[in-house]
Tab-separated table of N, CA and C in Angstrom:
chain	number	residue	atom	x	y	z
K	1	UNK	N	22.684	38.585	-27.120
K	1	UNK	CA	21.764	38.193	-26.057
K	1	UNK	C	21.709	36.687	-25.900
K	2	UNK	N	21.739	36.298	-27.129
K	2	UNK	CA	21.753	34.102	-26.665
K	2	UNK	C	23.222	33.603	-26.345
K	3	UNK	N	24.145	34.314	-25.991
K	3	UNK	CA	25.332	33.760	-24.907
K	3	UNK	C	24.617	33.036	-23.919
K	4	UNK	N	24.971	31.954	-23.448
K	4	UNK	CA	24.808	31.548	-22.483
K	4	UNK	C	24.943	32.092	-20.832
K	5	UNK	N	25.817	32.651	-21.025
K	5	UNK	CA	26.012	33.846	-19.886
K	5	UNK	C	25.191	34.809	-19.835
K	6	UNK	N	24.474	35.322	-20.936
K	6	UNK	CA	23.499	36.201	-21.155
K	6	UNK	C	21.774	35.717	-20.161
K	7	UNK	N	21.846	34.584	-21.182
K	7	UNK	CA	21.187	33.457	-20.646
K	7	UNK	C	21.259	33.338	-19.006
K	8	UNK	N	21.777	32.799	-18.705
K	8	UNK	CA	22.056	32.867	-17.228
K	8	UNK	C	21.415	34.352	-15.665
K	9	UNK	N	22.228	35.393	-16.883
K	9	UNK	CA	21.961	36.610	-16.100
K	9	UNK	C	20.359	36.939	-16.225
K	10	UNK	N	19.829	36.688	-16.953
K	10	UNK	CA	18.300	37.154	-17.320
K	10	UNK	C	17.964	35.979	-16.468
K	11	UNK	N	18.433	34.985	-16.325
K	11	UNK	CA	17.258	33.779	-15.971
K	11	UNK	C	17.388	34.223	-14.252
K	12	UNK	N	18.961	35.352	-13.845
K	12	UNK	CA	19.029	35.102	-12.471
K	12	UNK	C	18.064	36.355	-11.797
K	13	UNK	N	17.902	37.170	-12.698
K	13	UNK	CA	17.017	37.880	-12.788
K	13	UNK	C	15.816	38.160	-12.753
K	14	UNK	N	15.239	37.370	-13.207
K	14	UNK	CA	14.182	36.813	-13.206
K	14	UNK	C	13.656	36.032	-11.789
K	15	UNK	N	14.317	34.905	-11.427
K	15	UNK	CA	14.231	34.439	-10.213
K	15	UNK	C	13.968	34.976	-9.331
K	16	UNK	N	14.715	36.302	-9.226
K	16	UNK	CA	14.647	37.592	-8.448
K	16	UNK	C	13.423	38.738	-8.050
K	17	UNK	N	13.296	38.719	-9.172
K	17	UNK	CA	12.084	39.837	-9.871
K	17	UNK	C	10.590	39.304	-9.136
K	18	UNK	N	10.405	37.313	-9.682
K	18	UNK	CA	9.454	36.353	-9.293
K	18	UNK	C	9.540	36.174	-7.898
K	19	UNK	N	10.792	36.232	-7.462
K	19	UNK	CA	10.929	35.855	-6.056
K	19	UNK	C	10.379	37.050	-5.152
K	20	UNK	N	10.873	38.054	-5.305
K	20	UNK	CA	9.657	39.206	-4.378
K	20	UNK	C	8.645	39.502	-4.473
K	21	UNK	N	8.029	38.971	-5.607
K	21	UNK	CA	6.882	39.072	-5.972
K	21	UNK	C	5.662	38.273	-5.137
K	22	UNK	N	6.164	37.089	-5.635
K	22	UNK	CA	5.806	36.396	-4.635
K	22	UNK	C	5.338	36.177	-2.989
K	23	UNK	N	6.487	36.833	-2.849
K	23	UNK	CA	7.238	37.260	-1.531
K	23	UNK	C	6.125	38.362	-0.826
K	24	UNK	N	5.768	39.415	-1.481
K	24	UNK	CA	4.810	40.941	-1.252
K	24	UNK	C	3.468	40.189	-1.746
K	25	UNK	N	3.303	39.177	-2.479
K	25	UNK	CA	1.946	39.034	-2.164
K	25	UNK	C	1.093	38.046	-1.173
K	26	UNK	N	2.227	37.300	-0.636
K	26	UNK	CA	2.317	36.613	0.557
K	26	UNK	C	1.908	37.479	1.936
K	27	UNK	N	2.845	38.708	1.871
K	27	UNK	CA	3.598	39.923	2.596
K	27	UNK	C	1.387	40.801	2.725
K	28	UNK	N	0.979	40.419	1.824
K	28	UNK	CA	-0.026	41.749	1.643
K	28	UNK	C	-1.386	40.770	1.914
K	29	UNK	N	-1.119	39.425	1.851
K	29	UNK	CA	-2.691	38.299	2.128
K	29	UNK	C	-2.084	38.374	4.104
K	30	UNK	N	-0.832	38.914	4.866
K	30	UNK	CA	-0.383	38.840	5.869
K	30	UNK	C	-1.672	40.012	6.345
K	31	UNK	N	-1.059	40.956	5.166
K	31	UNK	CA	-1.858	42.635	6.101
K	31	UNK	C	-3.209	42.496	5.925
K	32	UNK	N	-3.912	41.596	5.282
K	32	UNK	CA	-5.547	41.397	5.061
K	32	UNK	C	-6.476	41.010	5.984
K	33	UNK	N	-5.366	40.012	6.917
K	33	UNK	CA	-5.555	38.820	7.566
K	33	UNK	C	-5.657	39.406	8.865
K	34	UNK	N	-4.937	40.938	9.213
K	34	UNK	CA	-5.482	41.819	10.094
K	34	UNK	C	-5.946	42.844	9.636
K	35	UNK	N	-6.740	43.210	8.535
K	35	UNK	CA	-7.299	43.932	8.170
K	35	UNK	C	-6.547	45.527	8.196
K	36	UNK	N	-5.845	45.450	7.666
K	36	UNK	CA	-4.683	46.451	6.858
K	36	UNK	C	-4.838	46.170	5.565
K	37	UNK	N	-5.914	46.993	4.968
K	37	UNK	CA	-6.162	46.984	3.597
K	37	UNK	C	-5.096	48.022	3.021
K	38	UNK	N	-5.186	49.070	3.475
K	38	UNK	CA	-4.400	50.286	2.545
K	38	UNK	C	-3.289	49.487	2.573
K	39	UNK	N	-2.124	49.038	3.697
K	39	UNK	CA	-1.217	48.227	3.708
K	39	UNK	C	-0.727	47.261	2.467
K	40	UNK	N	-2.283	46.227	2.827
K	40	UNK	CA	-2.309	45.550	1.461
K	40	UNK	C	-2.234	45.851	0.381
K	41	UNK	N	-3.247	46.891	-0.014
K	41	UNK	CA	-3.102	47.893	-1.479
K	41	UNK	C	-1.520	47.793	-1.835
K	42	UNK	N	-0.781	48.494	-0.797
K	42	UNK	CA	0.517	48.659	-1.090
K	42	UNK	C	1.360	48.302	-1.278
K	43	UNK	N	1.169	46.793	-0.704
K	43	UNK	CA	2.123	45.756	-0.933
K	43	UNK	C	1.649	44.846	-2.106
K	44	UNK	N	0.384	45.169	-2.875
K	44	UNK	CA	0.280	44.207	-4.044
K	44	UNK	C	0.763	44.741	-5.244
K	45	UNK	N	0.893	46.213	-4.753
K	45	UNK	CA	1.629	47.042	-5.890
K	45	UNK	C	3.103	46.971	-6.202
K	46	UNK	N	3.785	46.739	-5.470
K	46	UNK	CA	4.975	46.402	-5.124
K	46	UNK	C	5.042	44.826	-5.489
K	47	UNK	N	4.255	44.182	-5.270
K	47	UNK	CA	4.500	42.620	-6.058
K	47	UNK	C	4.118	42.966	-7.732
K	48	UNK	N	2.836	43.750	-7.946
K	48	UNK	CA	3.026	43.502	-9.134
K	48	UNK	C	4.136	44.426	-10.147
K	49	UNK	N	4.885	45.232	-9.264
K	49	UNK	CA	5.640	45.878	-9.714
K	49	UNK	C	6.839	44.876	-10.168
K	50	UNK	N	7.112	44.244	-9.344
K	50	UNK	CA	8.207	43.184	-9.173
K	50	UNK	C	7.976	42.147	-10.608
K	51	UNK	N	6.704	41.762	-10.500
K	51	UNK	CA	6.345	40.577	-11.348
K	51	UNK	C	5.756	40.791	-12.906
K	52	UNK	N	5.579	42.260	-13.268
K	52	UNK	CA	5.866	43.226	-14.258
K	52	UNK	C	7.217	42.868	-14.861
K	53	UNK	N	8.402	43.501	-13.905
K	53	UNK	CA	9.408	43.420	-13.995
K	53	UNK	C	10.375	41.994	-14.710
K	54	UNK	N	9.807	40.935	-13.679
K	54	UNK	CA	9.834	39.125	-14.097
K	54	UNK	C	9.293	38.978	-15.682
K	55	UNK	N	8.634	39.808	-16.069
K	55	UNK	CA	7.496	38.960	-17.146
K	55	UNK	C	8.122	39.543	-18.484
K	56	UNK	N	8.428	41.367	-18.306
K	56	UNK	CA	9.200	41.912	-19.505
K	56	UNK	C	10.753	41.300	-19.501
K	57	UNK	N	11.417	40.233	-18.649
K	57	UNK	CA	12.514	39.953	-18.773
K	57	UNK	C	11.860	38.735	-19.994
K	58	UNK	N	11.356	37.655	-19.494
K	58	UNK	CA	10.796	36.932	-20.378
K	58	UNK	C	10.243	37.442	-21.876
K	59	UNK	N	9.053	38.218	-21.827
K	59	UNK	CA	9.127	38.891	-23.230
K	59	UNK	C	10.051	39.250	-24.478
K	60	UNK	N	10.828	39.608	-23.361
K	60	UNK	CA	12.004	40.111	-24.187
K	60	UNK	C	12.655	39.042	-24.933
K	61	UNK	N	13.140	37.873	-23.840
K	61	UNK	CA	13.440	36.534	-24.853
K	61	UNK	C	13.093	36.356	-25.552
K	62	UNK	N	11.459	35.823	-25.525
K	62	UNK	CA	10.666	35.503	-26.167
K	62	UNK	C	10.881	35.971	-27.274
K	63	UNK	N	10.871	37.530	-27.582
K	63	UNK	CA	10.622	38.049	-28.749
K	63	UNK	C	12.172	37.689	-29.582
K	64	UNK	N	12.995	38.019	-28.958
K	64	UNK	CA	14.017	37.683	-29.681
K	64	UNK	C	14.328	36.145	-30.446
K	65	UNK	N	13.769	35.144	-29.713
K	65	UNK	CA	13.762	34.062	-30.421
K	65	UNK	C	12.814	34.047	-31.233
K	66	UNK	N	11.582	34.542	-31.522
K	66	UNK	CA	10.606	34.204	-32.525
K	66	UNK	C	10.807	35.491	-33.290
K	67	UNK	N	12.213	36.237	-33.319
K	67	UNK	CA	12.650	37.003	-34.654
K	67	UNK	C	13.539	36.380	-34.579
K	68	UNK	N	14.034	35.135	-34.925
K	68	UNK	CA	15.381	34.345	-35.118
K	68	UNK	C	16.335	34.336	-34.400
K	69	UNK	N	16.804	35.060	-33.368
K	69	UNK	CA	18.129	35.043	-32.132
K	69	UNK	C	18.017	34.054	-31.778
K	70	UNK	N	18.867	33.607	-32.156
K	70	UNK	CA	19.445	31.754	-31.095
K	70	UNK	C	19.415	32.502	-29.936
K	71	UNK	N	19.120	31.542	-29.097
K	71	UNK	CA	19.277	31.208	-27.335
K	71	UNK	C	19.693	30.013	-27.067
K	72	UNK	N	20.229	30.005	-26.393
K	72	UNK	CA	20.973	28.885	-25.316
K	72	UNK	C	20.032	28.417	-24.564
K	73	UNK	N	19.477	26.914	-24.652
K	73	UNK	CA	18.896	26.273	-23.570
K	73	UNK	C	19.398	26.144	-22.236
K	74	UNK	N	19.020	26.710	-21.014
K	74	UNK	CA	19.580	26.498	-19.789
K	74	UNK	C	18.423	26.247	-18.961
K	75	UNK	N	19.239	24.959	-17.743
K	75	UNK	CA	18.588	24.800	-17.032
K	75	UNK	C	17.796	25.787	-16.139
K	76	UNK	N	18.295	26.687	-16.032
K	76	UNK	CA	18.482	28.279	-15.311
K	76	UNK	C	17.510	28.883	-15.227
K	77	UNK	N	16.699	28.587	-16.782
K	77	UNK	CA	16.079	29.466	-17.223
K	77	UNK	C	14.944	28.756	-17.096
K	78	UNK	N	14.939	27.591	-17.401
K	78	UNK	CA	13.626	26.544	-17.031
K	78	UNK	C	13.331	26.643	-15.501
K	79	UNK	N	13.988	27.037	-14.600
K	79	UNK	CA	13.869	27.538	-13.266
K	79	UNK	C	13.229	28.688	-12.928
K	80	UNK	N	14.016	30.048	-13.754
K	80	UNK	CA	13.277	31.110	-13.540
K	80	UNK	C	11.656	30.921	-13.830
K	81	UNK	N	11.124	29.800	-15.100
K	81	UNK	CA	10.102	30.177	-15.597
K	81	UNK	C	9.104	29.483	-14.642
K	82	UNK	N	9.516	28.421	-13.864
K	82	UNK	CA	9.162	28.308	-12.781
K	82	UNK	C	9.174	29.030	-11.794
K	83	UNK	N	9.563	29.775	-11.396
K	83	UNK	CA	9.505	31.023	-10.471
K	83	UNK	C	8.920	32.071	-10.917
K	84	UNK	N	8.191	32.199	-12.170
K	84	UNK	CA	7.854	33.544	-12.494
K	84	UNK	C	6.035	32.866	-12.840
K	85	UNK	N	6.102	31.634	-13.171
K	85	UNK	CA	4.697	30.958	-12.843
K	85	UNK	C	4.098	31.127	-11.519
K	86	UNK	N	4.759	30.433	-10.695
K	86	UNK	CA	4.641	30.214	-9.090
K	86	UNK	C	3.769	31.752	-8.569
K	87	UNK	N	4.621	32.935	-8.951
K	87	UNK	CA	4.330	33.879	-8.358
K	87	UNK	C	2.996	34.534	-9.421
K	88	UNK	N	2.972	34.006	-10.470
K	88	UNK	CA	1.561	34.242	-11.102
K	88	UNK	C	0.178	34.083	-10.631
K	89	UNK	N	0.989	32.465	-10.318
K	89	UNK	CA	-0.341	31.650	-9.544
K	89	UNK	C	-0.761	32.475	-8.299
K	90	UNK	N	0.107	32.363	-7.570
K	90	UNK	CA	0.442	33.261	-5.762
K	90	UNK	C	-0.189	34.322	-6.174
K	91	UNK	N	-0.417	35.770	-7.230
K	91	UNK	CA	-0.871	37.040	-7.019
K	91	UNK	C	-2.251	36.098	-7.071
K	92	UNK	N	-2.570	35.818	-8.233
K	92	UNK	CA	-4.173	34.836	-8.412
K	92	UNK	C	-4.745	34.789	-7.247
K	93	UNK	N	-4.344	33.826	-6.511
K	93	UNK	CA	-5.044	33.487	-5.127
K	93	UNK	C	-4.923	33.945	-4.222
K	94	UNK	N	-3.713	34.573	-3.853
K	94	UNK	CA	-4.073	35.857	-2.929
K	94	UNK	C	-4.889	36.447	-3.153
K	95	UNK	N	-5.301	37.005	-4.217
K	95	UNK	CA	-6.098	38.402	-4.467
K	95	UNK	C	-7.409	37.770	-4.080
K	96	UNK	N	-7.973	36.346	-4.840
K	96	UNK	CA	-8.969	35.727	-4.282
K	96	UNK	C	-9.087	35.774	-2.924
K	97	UNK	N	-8.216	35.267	-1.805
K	97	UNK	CA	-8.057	34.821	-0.681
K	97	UNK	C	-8.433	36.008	-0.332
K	98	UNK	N	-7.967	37.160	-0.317
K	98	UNK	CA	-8.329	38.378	0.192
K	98	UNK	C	-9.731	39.057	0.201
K	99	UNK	N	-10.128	39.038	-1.363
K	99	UNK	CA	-12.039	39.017	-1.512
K	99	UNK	C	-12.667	38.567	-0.524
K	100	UNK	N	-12.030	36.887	-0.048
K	100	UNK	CA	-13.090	36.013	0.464
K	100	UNK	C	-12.859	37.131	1.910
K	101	UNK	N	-11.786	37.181	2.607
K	101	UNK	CA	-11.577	37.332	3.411
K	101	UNK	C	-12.129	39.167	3.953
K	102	UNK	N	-12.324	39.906	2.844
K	102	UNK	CA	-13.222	41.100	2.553
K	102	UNK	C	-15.032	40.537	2.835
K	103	UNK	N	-15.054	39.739	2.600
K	103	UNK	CA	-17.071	39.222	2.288
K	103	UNK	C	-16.894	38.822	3.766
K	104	UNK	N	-16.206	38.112	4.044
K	104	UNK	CA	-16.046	37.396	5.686
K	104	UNK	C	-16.154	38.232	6.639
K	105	UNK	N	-15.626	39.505	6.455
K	105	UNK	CA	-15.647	40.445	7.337
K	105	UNK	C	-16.872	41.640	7.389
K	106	UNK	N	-17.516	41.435	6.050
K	106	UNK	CA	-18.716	42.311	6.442
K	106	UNK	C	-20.140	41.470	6.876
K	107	UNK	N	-19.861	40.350	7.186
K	107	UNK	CA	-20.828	39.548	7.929
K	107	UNK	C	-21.297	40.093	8.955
């Protein structure tokens, strides 16, 4: 698993995983914003499905290096973990953004 190529494929993976994630919870503060809740429901499930997905790629590293598996430092991967933050943050405040935007509407 700490090939560098290994390395690489998980980190492109990842990017991936973070990147739709992101992407559907963007996709689901869209359907809120016209009040398509079930919509929304559905599309945050699908991000956090995605970003589930992003987080056990990481774990998995993780664990392997803190049971001794060398890994390969890559830039790659310092990228993905930026992309798998980003979309952490993004479910966060969507989900907020959406509350507010739930209280706003029963005014």
């Amino acid at each position: 698993m700490g090939s560098k190529k290994n390395i690489q494929e998980l980190a492109l993976k990842m990017i991936g995983f973070a990147g739709d994630a992101f992407s559907y919870y963007f996709q689901a503060l869209d359907e809120a914003k016209k009040h398509n809740y079930t919509e929304c429901d559905n599309i945050l499930k699908n991000g956090d499905n995605s970003l589930n997905q992003a987080h056990k790629l990481q774990t998995d590293l993780i664990t392997k290096e803190v049971n001794g598996e060398d890994t390969e430092y890559s830039i790659l991967m310092v990228h993905a973990q930026d992309h798998l933050m980003n979309a952490i943050l993004a479910k966060k405040l969507v989900i907020e953004l959406i509350d507010i935007n739930k209280k706003l509407e029963k005014r």
